[in-house]
CSV table of C-alpha atoms in Angstrom, one decimal:
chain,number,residue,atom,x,y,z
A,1,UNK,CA,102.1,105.5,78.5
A,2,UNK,CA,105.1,103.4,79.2
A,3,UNK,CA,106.9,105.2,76.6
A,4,UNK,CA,106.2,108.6,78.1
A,5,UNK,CA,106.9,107.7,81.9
A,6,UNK,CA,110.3,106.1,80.5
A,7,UNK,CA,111.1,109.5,78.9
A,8,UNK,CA,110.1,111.6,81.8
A,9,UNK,CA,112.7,109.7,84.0
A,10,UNK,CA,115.3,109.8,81.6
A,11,UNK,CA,115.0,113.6,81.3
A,12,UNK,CA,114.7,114.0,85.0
A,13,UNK,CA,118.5,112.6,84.7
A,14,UNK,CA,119.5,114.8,82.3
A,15,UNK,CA,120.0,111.6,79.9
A,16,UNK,CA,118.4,110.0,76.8
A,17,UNK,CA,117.1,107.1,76.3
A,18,UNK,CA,118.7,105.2,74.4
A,19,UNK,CA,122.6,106.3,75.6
A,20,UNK,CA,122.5,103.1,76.7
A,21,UNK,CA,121.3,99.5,75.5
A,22,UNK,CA,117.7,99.4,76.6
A,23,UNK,CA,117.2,95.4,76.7
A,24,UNK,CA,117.9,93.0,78.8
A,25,UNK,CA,117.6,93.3,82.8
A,26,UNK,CA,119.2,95.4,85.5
A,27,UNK,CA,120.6,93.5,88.0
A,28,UNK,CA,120.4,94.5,91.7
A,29,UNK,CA,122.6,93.0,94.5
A,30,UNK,CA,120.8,93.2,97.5
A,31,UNK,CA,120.0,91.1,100.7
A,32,UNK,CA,117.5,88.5,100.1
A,33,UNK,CA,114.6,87.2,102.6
A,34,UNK,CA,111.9,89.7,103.4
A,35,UNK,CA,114.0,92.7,102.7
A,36,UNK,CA,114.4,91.6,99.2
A,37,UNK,CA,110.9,91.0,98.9
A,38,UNK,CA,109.5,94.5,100.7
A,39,UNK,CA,111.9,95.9,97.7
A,40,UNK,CA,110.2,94.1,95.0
A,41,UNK,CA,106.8,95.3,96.3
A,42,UNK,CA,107.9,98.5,96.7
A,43,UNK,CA,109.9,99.6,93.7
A,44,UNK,CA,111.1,96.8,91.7
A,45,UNK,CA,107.9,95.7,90.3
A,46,UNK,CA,106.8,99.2,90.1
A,47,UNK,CA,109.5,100.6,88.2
A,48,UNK,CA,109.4,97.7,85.8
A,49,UNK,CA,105.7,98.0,85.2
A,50,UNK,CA,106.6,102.2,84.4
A,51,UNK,CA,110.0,101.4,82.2
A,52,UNK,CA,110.1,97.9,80.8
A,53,UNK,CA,113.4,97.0,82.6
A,54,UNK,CA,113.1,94.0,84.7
A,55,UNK,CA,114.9,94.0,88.2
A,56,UNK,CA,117.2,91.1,88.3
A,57,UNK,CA,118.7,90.5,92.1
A,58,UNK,CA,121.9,89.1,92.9
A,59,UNK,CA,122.7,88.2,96.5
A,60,UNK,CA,124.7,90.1,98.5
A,61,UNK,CA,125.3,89.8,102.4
A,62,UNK,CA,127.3,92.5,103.1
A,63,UNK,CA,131.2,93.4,103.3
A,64,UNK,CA,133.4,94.3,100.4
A,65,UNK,CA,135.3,91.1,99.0
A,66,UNK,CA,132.8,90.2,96.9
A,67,UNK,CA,132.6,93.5,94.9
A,68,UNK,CA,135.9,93.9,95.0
A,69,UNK,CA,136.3,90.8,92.8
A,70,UNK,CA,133.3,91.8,90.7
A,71,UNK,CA,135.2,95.0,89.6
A,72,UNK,CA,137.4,93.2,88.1
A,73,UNK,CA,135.3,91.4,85.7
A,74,UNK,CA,133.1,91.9,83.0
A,75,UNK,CA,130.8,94.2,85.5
A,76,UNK,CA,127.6,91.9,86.4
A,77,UNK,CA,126.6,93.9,89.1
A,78,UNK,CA,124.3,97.9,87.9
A,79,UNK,CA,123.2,98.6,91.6
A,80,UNK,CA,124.5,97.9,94.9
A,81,UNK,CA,122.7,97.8,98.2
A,82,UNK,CA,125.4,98.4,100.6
A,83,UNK,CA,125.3,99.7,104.0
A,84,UNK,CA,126.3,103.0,104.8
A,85,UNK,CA,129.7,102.2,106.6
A,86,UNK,CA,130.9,99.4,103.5
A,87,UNK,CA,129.5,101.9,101.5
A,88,UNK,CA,131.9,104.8,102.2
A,89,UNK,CA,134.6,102.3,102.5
A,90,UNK,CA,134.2,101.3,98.7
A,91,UNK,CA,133.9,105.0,97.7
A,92,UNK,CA,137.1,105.3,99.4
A,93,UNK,CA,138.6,102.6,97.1
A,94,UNK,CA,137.2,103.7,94.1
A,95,UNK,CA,134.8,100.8,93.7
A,96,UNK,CA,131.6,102.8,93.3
A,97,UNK,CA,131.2,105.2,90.5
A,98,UNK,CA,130.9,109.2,91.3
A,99,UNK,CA,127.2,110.0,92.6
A,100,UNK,CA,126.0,114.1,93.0
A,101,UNK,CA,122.4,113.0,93.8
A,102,UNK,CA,121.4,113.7,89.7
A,103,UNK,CA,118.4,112.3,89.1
A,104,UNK,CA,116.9,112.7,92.7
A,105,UNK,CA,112.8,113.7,92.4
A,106,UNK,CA,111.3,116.1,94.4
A,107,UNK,CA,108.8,115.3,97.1
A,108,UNK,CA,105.3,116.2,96.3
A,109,UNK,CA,105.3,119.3,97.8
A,110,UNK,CA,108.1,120.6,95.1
A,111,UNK,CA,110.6,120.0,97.9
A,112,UNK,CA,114.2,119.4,96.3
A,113,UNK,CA,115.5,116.0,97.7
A,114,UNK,CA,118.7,117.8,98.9
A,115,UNK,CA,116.1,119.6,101.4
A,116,UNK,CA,114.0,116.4,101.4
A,117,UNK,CA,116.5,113.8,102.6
A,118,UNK,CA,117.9,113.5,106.1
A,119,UNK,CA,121.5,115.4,106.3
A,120,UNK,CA,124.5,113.0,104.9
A,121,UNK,CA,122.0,111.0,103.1
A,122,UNK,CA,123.2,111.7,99.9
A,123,UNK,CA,127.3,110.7,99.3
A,124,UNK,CA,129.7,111.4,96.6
A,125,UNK,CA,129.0,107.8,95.1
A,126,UNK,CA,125.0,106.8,96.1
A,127,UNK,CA,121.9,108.0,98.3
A,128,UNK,CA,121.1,106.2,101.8
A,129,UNK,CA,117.1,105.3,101.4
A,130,UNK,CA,116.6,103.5,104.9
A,131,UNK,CA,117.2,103.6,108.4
A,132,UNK,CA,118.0,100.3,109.7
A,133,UNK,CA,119.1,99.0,113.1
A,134,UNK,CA,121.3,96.0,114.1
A,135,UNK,CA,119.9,94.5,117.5
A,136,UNK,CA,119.7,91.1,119.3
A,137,UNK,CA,116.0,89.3,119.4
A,138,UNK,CA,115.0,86.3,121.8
A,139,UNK,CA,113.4,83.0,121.8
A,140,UNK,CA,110.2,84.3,124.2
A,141,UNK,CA,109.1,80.8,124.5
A,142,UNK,CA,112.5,80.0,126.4
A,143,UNK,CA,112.2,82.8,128.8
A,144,UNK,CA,108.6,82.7,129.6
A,145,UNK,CA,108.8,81.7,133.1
A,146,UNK,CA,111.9,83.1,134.2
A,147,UNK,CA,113.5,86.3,134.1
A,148,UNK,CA,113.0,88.2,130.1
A,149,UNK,CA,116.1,89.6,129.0
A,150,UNK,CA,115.6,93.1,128.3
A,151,UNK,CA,119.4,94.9,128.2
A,152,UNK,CA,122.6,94.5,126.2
A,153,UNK,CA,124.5,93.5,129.1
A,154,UNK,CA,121.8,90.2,128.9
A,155,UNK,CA,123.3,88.8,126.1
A,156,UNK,CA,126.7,88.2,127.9
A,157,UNK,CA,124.6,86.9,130.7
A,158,UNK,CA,125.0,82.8,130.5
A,159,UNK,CA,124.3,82.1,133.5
A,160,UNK,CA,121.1,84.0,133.9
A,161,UNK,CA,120.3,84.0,130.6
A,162,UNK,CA,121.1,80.8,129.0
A,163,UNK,CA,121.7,79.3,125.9
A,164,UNK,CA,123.2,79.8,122.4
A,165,UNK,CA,123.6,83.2,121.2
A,166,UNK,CA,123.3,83.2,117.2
A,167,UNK,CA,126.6,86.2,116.2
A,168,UNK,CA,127.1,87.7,113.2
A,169,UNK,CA,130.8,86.9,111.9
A,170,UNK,CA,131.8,90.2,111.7
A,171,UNK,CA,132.7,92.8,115.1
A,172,UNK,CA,130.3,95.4,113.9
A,173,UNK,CA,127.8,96.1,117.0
A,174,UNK,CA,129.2,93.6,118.7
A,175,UNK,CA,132.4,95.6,120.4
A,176,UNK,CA,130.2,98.4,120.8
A,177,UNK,CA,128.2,96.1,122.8
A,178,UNK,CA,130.8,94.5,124.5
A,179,UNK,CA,131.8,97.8,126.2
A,180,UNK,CA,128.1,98.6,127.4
A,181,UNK,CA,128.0,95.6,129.3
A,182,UNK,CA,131.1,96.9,131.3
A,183,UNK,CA,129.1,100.5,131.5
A,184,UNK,CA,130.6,102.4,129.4
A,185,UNK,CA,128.3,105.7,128.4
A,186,UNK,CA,127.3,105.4,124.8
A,187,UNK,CA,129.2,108.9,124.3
A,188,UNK,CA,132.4,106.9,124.8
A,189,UNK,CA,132.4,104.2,122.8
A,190,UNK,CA,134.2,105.0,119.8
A,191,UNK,CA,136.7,106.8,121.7
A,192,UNK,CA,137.5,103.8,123.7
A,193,UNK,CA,137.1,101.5,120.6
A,194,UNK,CA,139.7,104.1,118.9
A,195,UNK,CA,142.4,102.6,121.6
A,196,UNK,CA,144.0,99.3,122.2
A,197,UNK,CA,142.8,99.1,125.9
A,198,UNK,CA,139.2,99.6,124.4
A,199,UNK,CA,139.9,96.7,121.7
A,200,UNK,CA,141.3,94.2,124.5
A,201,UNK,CA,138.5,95.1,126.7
A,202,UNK,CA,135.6,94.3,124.4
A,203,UNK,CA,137.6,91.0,122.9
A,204,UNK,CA,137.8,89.6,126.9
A,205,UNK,CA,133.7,90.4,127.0
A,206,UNK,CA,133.6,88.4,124.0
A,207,UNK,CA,135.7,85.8,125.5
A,208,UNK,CA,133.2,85.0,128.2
A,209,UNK,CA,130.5,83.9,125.5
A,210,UNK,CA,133.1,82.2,123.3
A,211,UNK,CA,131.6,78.6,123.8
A,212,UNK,CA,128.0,79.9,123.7
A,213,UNK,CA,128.2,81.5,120.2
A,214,UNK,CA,126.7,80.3,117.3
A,215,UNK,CA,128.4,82.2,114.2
A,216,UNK,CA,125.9,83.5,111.0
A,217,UNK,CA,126.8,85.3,107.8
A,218,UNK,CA,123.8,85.2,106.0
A,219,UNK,CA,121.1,87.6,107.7
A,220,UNK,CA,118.3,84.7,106.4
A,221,UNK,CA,119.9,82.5,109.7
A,222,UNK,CA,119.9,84.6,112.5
A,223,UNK,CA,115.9,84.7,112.3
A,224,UNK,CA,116.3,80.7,111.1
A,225,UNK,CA,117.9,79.7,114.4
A,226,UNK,CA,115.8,81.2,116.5
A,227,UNK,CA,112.7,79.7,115.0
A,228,UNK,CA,114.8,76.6,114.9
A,229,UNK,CA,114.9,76.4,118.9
A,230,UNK,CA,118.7,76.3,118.3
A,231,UNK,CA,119.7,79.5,119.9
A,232,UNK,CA,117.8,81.7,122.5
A,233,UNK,CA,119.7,84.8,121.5
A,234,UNK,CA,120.2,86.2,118.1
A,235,UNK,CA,121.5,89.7,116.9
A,236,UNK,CA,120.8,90.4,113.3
A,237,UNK,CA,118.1,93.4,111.8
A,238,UNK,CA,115.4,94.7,113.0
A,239,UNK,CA,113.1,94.4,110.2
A,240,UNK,CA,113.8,90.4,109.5
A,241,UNK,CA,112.6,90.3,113.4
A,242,UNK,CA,109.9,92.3,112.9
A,243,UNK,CA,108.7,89.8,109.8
A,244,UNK,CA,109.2,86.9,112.0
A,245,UNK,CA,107.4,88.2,115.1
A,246,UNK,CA,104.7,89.9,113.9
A,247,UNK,CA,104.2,88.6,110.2
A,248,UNK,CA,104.7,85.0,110.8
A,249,UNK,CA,103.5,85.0,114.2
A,250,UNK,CA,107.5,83.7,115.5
A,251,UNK,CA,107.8,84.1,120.0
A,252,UNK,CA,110.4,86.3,118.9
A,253,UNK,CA,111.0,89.8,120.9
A,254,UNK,CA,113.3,92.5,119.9
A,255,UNK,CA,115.2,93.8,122.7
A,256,UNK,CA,115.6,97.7,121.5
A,257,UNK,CA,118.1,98.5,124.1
A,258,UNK,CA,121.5,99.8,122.7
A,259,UNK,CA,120.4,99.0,119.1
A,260,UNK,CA,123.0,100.4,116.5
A,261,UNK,CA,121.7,102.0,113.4
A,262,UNK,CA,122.7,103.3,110.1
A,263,UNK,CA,121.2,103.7,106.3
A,264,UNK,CA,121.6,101.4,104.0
A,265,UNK,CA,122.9,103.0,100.7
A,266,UNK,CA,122.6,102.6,97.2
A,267,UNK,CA,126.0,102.7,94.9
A,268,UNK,CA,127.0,102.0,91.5
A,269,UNK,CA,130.0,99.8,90.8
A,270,UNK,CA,133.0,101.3,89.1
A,271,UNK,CA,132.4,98.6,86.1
A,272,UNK,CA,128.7,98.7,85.6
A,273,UNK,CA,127.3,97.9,82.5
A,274,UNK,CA,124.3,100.5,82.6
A,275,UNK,CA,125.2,103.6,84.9
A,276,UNK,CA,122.6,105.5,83.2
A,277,UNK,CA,119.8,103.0,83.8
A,278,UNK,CA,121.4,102.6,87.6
A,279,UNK,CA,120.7,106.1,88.0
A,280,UNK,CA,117.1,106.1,86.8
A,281,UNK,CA,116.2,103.2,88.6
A,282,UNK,CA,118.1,105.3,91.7
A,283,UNK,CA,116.2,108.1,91.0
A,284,UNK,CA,112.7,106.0,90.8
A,285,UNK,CA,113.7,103.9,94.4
A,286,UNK,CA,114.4,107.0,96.3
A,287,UNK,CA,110.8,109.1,95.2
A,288,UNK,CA,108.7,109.5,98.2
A,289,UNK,CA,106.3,107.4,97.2
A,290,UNK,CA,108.6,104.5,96.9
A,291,UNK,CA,110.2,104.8,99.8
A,292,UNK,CA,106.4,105.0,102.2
A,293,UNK,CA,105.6,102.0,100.3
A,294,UNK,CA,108.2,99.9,101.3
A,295,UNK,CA,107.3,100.8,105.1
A,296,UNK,CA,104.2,99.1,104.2
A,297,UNK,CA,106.1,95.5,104.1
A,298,UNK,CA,108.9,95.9,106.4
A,299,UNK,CA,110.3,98.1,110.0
A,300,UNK,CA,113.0,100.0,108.0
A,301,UNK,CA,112.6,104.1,107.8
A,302,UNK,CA,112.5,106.1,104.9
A,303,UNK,CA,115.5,108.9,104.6
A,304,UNK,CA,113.2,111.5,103.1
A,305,UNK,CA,110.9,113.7,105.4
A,306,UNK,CA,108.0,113.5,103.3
A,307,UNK,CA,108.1,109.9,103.3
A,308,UNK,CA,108.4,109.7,106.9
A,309,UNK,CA,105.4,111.5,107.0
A,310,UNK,CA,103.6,108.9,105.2
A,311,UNK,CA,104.6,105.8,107.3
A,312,UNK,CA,101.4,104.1,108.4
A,313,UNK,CA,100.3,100.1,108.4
A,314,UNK,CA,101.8,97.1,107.4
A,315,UNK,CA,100.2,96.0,104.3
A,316,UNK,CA,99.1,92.6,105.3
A,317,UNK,CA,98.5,92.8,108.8
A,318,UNK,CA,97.1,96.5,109.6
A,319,UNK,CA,100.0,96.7,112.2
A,320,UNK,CA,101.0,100.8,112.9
A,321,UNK,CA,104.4,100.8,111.4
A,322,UNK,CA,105.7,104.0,113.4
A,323,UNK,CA,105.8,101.6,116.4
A,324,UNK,CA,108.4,99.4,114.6
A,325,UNK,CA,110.8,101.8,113.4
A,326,UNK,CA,114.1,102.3,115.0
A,327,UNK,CA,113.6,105.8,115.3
A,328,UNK,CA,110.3,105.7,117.5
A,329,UNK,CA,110.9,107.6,121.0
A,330,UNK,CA,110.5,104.5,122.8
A,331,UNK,CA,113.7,102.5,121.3
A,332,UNK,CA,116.1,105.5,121.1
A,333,UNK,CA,117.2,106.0,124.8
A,334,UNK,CA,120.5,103.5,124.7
A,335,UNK,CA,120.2,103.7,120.7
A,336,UNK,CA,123.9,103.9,119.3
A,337,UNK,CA,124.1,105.8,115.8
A,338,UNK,CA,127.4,103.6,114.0
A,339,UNK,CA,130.1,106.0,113.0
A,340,UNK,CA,130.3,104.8,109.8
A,341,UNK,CA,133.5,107.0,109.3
A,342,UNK,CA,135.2,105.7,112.2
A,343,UNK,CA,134.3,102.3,110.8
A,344,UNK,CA,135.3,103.0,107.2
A,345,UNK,CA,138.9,104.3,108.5
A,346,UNK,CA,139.1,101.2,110.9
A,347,UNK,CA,138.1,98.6,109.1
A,348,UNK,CA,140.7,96.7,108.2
A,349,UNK,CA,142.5,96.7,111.6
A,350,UNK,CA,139.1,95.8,113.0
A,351,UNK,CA,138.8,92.9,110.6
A,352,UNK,CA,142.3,91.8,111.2
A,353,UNK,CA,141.7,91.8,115.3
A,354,UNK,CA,138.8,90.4,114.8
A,355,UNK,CA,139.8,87.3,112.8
A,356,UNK,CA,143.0,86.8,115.4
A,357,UNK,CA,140.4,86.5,118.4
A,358,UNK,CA,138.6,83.4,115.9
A,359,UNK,CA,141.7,82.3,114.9
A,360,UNK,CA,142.6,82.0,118.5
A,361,UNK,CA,139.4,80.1,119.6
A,362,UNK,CA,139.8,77.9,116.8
A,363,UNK,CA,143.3,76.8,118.3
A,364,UNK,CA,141.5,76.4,121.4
């Protein structure tokens, strides 16, 4: 049976088995922590179980550096888990490997996934497969008998809001948020952020917080420093704050206002040592039934309608899942969608502004 379901995904590629060395594991980089976990449920055990090929996860938090090094090499790395802005930005560079969405199943219906998936899911090197938003969770315990923070504008509140606000070390979502808080209409943003006036303006909102921020890189810490009493803000994903809040039974509340969301992407890099098997394994992650399953473990939404379709409850806790997803009605009214272009063309004058304004607080 293992033998037949092997062959069936190999000619649903338009490949043999055997084009490539079938031993040995394919390696993963992906983001740890729940997320890593809500994967292995979903897919990774799975598609071992159908194929034989063990799932062997590297970590990866994000940016291009790293596999921009790892190109270099011996290629380590079969699949990456990149989001959808980093993701364009290696295709750009020519660190991901060509993609035409080969390989792609069907939904159950007989839909083809190019009618299945959301529009722009599917790139020139990879295939978005979730919806995830970035947004900033607090301590609920520390605001229980005062005021509850429940804007953006909240977070560059310190005087009404106190208390250490845990940042991710990067100016994604947190310029776009910096504007809001001076009311600037979601419509604007990039605009603005597309001009030096814009820049300057959301580097001053930042400057108010300076002394109150408490700088993460892993995704892991943002949820850890809030659990940790350390911080009483914390931006980071909404699915790790889901975990913690309603898994693990955390007093931590998602403030939905102005979230910022995007897919995150599947890639190839340029070097890897099994494309074919990267594709398969591609092609397995993305089916409709893989992609419903993971909303059974974690608040990210699939990309394909007919998984949509299937969301339902949270596999240990019998929570509705629709609730929970950044596209419910309820949390899309301020919602910003990232333009990941306008990210992928800015980057590195963003990243060079950006480590200027640290460079200068440092100095401080």
């Amino acid at each position: 049976m293992r033998l037949i379901v092997m062959l069936m995904l190999a000619c649903a590629l338009g490949q043999t088995v055997g084009a490539e060395p079938a031993h040995g594991p394919l390696v993963v980089a992906t983001w740890g922590g729940v997320y890593e976990r809500s994967q292995r449920a979903a897919y990774f055990d799975p598609y071992t179980e159908a194929t034989g090929t063990p799932i062997q996860t590297a970590s990866y938090s994000g940016g291009l550096g790293t596999l921009r090094k790892r190109v270099q090499g011996p290629g380590d790395w079969d699949v990456i888990d990149m989001t959808m802005a980093d993701h364009r930005r290696a295709c750009a560079e020519g660190l991901l490997q060509s993609y035409s969405g080969e390989g792609l199943m069907p939904a159950p219906d007989g839909t083809p996934a190019e009618r299945d998936f959301i529009r722009s899911a599917i790139t020139p090197c990879g295939v978005a497969h979730n919806l995830f938003s970035t947004v900033v969770a607090f301590d609920e315990d520390f605001f229980r008998y005062t005021a509850q923070p429940h804007r953006i504008e909240h977070l560059f509140d310190t005087e009404r809001f106190p208390g250490k606000r845990a940042l991710h070390k990067r100016p994604d979502a947190l310029l776009e948020w910096a504007l809001l808080s001076y009311g600037v209409p979601v419509g604007d943003l990039y605009d603005l952020l597309s001009t030096e006036r814009g820049l300057n303006l959301a580097f001053k909102r930042l400057d108010e917080i300076r002394e109150h921020i408490v700088w993460w890189e892993s995704p892991e810490e943002a949820v850890e420093l809030l659990r940790r009493e350390d911080v009483t803000f914390a931006m980071g994903y909404n699915g790790r704050f889901f975990d913690a809040a309603v898994v693990q039974n955390e007093p931590v509340r998602i403030i939905w206002d102005a979230q910022v969301y995007e897919f995150e992407t599947w890639g190839i890099p340029r070097n890897a040592a099994h494309p074919e098997r990267a594709r398969q394994f591609i092609g397995y992650a993305t089916r409709t039934q893989s992609l419903a399953r993971q909303t059974r473990y974690i608040a990210y939404g699939p990309t394909r309608a007919s998984a949509i379709r299937r969301v339902g409850k949270h596999a240990s806790t019998g929570v509705d899942m629709r609730a929970h997803m950044p596209s419910h009605p309820l949390h899309m009214e301020r919602a910003i969608r990232k333009d990941v272009d306008w990210y992928a063309h800015t980057r590195q004058h963003l990243n060079e502004r950006f480590q200027v304004w640290l460079a200068a607080g440092d100095a401080q």
